[in-house]
CSV table of C-alpha atoms in Angstrom, one decimal:
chain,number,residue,atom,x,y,z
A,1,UNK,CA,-15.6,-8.2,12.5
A,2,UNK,CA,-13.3,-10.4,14.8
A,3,UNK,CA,-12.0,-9.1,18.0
A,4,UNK,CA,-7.9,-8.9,16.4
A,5,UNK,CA,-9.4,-7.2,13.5
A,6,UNK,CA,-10.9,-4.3,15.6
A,7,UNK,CA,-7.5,-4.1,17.5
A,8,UNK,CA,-6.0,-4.2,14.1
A,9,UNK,CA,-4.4,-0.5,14.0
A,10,UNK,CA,-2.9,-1.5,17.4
A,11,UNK,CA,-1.4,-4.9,15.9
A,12,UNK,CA,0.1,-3.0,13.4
A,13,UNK,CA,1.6,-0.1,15.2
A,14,UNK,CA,2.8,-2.5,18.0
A,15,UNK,CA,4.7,-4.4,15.3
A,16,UNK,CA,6.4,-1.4,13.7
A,17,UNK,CA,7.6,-0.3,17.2
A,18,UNK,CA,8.5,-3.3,17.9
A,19,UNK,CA,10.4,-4.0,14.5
A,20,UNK,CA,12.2,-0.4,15.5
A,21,UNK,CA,13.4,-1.7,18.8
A,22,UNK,CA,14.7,-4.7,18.1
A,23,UNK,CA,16.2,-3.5,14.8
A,24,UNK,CA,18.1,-1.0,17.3
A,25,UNK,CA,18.7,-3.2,19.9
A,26,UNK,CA,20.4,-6.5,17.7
A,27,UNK,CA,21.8,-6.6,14.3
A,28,UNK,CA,19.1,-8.5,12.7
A,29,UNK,CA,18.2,-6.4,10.1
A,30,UNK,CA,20.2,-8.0,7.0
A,31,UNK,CA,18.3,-11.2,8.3
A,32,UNK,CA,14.9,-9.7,8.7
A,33,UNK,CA,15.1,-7.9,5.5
A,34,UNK,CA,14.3,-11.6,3.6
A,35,UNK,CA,11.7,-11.8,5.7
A,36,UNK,CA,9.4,-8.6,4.0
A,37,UNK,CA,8.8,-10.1,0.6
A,38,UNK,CA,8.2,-13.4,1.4
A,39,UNK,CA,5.5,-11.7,4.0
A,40,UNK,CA,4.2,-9.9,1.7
A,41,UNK,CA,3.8,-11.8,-1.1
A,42,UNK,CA,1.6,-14.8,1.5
A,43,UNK,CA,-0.3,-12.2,2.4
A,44,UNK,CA,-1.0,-11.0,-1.1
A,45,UNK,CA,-1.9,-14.8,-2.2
A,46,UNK,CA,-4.5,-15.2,1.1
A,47,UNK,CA,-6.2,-11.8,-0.7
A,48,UNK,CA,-6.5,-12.8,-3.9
A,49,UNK,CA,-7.2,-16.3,-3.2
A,50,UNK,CA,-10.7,-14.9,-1.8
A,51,UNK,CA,-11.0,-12.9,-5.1
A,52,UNK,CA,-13.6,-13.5,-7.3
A,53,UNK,CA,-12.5,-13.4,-10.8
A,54,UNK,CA,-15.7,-12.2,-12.3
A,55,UNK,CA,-15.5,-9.4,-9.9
A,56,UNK,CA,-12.3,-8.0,-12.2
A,57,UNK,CA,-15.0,-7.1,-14.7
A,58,UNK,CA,-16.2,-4.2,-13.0
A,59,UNK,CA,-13.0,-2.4,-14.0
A,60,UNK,CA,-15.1,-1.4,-17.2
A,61,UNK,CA,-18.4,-0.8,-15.1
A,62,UNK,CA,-16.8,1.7,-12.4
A,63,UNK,CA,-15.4,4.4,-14.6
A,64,UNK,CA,-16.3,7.2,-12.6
A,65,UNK,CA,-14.0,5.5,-9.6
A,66,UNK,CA,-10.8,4.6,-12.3
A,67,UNK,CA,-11.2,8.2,-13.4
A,68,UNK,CA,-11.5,9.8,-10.1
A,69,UNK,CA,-8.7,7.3,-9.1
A,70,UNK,CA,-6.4,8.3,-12.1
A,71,UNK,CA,-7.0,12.0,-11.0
A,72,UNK,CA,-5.6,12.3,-7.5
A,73,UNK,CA,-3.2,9.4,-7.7
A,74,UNK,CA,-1.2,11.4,-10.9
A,75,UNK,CA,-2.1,15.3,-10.8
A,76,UNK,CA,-3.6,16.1,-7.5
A,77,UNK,CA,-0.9,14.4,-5.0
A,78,UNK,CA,2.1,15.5,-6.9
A,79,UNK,CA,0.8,19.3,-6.6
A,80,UNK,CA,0.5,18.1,-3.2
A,81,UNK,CA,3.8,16.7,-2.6
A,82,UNK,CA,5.1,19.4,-4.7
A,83,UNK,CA,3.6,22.1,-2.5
A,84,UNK,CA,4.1,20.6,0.8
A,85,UNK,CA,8.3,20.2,-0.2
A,86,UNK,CA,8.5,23.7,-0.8
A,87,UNK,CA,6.9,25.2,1.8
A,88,UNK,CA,7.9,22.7,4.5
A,89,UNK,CA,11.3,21.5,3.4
A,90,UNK,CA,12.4,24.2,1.2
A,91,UNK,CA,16.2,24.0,2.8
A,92,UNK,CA,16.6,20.4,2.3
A,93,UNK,CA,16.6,19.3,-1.2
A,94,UNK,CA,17.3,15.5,-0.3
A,95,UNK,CA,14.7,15.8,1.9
A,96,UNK,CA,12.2,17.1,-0.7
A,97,UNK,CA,13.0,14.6,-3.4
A,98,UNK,CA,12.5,11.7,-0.9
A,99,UNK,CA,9.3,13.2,-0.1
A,100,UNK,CA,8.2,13.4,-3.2
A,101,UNK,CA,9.2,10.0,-4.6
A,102,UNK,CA,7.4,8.8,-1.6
A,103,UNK,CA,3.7,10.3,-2.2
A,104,UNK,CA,3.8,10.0,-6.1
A,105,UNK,CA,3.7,6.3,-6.2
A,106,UNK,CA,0.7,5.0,-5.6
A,107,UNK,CA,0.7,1.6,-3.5
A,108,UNK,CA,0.6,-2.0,-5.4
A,109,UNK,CA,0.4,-4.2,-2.5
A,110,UNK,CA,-0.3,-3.0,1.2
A,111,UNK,CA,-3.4,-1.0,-0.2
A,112,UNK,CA,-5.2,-4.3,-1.1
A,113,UNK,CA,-4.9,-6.2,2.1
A,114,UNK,CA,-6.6,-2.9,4.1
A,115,UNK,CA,-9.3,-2.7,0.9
A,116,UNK,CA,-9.9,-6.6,2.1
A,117,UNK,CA,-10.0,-6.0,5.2
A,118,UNK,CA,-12.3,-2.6,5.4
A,119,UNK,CA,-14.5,-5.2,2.3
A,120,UNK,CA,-13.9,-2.8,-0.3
A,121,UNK,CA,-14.4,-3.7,-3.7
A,122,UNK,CA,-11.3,-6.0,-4.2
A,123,UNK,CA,-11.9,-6.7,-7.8
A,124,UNK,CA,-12.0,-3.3,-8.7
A,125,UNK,CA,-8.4,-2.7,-6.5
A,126,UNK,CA,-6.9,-5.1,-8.0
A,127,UNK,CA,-7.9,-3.9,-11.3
A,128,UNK,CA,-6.6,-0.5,-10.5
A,129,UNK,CA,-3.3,-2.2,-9.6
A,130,UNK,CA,-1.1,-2.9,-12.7
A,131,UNK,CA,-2.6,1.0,-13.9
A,132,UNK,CA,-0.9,2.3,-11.1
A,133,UNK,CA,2.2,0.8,-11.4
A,134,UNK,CA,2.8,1.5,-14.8
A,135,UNK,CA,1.6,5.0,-14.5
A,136,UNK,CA,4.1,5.4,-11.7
A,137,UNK,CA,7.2,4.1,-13.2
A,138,UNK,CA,6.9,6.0,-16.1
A,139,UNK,CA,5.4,9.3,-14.7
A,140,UNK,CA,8.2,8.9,-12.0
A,141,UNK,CA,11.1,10.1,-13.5
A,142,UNK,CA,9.0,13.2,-15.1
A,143,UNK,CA,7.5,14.3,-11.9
A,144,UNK,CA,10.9,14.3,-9.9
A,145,UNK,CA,12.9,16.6,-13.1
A,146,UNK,CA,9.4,19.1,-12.9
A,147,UNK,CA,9.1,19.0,-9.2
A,148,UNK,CA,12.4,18.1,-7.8
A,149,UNK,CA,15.4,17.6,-9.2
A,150,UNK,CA,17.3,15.1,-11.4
A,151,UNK,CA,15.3,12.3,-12.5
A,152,UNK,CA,15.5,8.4,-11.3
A,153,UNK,CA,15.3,6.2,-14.4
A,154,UNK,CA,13.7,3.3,-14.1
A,155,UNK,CA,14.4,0.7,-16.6
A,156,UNK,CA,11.9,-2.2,-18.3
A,157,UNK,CA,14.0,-4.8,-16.3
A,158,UNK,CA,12.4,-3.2,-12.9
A,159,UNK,CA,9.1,-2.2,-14.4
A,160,UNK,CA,9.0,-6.5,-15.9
A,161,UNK,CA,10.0,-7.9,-12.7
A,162,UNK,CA,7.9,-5.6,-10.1
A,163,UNK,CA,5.0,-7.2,-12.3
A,164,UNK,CA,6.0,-10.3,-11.8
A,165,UNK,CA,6.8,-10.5,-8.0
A,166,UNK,CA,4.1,-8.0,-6.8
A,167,UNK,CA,0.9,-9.1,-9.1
A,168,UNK,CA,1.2,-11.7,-11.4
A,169,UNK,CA,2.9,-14.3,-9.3
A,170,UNK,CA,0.2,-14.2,-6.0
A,171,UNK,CA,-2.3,-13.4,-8.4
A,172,UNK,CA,-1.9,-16.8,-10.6
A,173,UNK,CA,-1.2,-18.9,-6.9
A,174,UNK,CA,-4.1,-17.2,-5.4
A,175,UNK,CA,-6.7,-17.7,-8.3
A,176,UNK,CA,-5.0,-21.3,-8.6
A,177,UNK,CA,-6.1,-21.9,-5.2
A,178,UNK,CA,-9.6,-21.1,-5.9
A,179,UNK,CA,-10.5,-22.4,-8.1
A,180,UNK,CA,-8.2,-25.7,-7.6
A,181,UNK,CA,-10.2,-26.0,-4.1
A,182,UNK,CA,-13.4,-25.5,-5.9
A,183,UNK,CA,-13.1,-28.3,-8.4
A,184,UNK,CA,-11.7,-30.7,-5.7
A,185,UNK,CA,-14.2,-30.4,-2.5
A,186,UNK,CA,-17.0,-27.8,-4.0
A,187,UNK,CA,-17.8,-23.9,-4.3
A,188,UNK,CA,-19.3,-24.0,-0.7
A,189,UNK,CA,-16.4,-25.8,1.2
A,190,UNK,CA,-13.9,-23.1,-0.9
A,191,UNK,CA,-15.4,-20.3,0.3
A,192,UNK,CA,-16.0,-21.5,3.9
A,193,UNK,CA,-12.3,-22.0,3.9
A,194,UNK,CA,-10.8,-19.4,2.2
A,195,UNK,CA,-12.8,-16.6,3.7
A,196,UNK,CA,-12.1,-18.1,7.3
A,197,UNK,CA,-8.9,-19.7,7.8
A,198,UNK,CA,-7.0,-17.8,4.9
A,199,UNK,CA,-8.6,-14.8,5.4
A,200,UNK,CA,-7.5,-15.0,9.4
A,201,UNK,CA,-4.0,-15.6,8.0
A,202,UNK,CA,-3.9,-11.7,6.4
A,203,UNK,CA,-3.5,-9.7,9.3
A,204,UNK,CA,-1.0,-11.7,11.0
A,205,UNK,CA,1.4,-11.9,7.8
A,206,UNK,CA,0.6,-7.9,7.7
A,207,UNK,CA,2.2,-7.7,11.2
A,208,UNK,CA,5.4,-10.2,10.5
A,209,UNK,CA,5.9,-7.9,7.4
A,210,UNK,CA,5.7,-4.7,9.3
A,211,UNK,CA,8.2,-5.8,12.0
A,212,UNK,CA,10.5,-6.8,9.6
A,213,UNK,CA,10.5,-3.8,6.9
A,214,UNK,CA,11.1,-1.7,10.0
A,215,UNK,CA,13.8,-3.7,12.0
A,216,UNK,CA,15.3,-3.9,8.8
A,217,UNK,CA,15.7,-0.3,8.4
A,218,UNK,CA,15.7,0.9,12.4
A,219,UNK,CA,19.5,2.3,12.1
A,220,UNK,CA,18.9,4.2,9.4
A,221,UNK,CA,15.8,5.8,11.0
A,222,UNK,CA,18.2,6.0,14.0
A,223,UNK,CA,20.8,7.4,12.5
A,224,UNK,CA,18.7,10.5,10.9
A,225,UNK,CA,16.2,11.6,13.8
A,226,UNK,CA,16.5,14.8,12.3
A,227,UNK,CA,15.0,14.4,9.5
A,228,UNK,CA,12.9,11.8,10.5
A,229,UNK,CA,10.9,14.7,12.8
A,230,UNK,CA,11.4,16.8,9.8
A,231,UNK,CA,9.6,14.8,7.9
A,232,UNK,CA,6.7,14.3,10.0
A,233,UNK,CA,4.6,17.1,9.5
A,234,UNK,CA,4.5,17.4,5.3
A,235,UNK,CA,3.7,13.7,6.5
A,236,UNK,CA,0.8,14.1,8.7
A,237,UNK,CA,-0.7,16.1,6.3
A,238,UNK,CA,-1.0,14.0,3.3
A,239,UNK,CA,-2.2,11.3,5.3
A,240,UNK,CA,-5.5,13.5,6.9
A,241,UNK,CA,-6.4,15.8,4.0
A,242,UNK,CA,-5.6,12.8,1.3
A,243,UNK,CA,-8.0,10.5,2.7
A,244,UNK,CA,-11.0,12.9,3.8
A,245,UNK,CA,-10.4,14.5,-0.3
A,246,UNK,CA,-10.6,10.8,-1.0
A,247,UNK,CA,-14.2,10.2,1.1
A,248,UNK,CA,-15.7,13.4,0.0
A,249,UNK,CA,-15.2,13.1,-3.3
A,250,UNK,CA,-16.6,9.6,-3.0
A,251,UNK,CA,-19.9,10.9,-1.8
A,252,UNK,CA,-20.4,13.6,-3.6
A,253,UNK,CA,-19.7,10.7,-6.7
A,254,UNK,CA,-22.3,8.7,-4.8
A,255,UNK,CA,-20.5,6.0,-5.3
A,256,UNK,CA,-21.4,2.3,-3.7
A,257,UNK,CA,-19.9,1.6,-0.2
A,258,UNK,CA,-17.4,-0.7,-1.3
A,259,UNK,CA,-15.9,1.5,-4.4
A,260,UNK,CA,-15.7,4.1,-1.4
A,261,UNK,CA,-13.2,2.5,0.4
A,262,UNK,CA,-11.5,1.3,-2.9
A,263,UNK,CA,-11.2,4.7,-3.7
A,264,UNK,CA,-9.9,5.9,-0.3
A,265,UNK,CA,-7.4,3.2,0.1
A,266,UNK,CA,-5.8,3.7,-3.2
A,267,UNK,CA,-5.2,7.4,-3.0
A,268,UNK,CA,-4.0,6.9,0.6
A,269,UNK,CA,-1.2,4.3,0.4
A,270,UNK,CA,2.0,4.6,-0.8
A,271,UNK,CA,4.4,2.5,-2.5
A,272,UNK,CA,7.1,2.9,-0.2
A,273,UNK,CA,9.2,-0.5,-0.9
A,274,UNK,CA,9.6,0.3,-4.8
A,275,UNK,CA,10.3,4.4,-4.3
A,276,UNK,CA,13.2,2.7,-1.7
A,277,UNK,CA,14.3,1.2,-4.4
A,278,UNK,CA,14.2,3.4,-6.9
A,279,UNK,CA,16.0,6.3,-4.2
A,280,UNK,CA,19.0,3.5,-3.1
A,281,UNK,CA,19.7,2.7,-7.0
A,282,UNK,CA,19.4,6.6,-8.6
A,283,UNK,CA,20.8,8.2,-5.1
A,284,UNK,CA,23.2,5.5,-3.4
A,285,UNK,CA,25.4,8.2,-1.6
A,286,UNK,CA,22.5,10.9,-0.6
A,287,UNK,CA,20.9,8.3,2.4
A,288,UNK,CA,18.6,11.4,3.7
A,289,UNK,CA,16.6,10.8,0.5
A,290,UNK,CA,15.6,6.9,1.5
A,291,UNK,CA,14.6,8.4,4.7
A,292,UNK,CA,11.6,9.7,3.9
A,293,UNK,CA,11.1,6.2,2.2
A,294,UNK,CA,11.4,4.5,5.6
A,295,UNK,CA,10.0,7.4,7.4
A,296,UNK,CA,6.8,7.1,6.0
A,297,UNK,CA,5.4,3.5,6.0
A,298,UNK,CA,6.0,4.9,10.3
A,299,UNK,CA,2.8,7.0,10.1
A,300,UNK,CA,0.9,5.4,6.2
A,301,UNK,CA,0.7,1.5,7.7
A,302,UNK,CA,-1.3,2.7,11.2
A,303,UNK,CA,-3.1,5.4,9.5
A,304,UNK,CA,-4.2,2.7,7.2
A,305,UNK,CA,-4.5,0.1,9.8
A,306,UNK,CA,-6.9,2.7,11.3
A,307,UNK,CA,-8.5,4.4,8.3
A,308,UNK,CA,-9.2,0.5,7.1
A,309,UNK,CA,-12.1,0.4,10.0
A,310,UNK,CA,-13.2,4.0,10.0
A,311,UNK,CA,-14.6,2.9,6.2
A,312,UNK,CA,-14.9,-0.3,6.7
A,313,UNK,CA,-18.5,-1.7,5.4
A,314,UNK,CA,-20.5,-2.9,8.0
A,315,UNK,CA,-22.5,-5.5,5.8
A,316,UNK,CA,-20.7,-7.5,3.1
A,317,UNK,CA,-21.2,-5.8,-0.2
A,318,UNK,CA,-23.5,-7.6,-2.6
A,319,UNK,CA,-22.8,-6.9,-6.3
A,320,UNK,CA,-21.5,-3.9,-7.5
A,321,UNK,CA,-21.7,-1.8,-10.8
């Protein structure tokens, strides 16, 4: 483990602050905002292009993980959400149903970078990946008219093109990379390379993404203090109790190492760029609802940042069932 990625919670919490202040302090957010994807989606091709395809096939080996997986991300966090809205937010309705948009979508990109860099089992993650997404979308809409109010259609336009831009397109780069630098200079020199130089490349992209997803949206945290200290302990709460569930259940699964901290990473992170989305385009003129949205990636991105070495396996995994 390198010396920046045992200061990597730092890193990361340094770069939202600092995203916050210089949001606040210049008008740079409609420029930084361009800034987020494009991050993101180098950050997501460095991961996957130190995937192993073959490693993909333990989807089908690693039920008990999908199932336990399946289970918290779609019936035992929106109780959660559910329960901690109405007992913690009960006068705020907008406030509840950007709480709840938040912790019902599971994460499809932030989640694999800390699998990577804790060495969970990324094959298995990024198996889980497309599930989740589709779950979400369409579970969405059913989750927010049970739980919390009128619903936020999604359409197959979104659903087609989060696909595209989140998975399939670092996912074919990423895989084209390997195995393009395999044929041309040998297994041995690819993965000397892509596990050191590209790997190295993850974190930093991690921290130009965080700084600019939050000096993009520093007024609006700004503008809605209230809510954002509201917000924080329903907050704090999912992110403890989520992940130690996550662990023990884990154990008590005897699951490998590797599966652990697949496990614990995908039940922990949320997907707080597409609930934005989906809050801004169903509830344009109720702002307090996107709060949450932009509240949260405040307290998920260190937690993970932090949670990411707490699990992290101390030995490379070998292979895994």
């Amino acid at each position: 483990m390198s010396r920046w990625e045992r200061l990597q919670s730092v890193l990361v919490a340094a770069a939202a602050g600092g995203g916050l202040a210089v949001g606040v302090a210049w008008p740079v957010g409609a420029v930084l905002e361009h800034l987020v994807l494009p991050a993101l989606l180098l950050m997501l091709v460095c991961v996957f292009a130190r995937l192993d395809a073959a490693q993909v096939g333990a989807f089908r080996r690693a039920g008990a993980v999908v199932t336990t997986s399946l289970v918290l991300n779609f019936v035992w966090t929106p109780l959660l959400a559910w329960a901690l809205g109405s007992g913690l937010l009960g006068d705020a309705p907008d406030l509840r149903i950007g709480l709840l948009l938040l912790l019902v979508t599971p994460c499809t990109d932030w989640y694999l970078v800390f699998t990577s860099l804790a060495r969970g089992h990324l094959g298995l993650a990024a198996a889980l990946l497309p599930v989740n997404l589709v779950l979400q979308l369409v579970l969405l809409p059913v989750y927010v008219v049970l739980l919390g109010g009128p619903a936020a259609m999604v359409d197959a336009g979104t659903l087609v093109e989060a696909v595209l831009v989140v998975l399939v397109v670092p996912l074919a780069l990423g895989l084209g990379l390997r195995w393009g630098t395999g044929r041309w200079r040998g297994p041995a020199w690819r993965d000397r390379v892509l596990d050191g130089p590209a790997g190295a490349l993850v974190l930093p992209l991690l921290c130009v993404a965080v700084f600019a997803m939050f000096a993009w949206q520093a007024r609006t945290v700004v503008e809605h203090g209230s809510a954002l200290l509201a917000l924080l302990i329903p907050l704090l709460v999912f992110f403890v109790v989520t992940p130690l569930l996550a662990v023990g259940t884990g154990r008590a699964l005897r699951l490998p190492a590797d599966q652990r901290v697949t496990l614990t990473m995908t039940t922990t992170a949320r997907n707080s760029p597409i609930a934005l989305a989906v809050a801004v385009a169903a509830f344009p003129d109720r702002p307090l609802i996107a709060v949450a949205l932009v509240v949260g990636p405040l307290l998920e991105l260190p937690v993970l940042a932090l949670l990411s070495q707490v699990v992290r396996v101390r030995e490379p995994a070998g292979s895994t069932g």
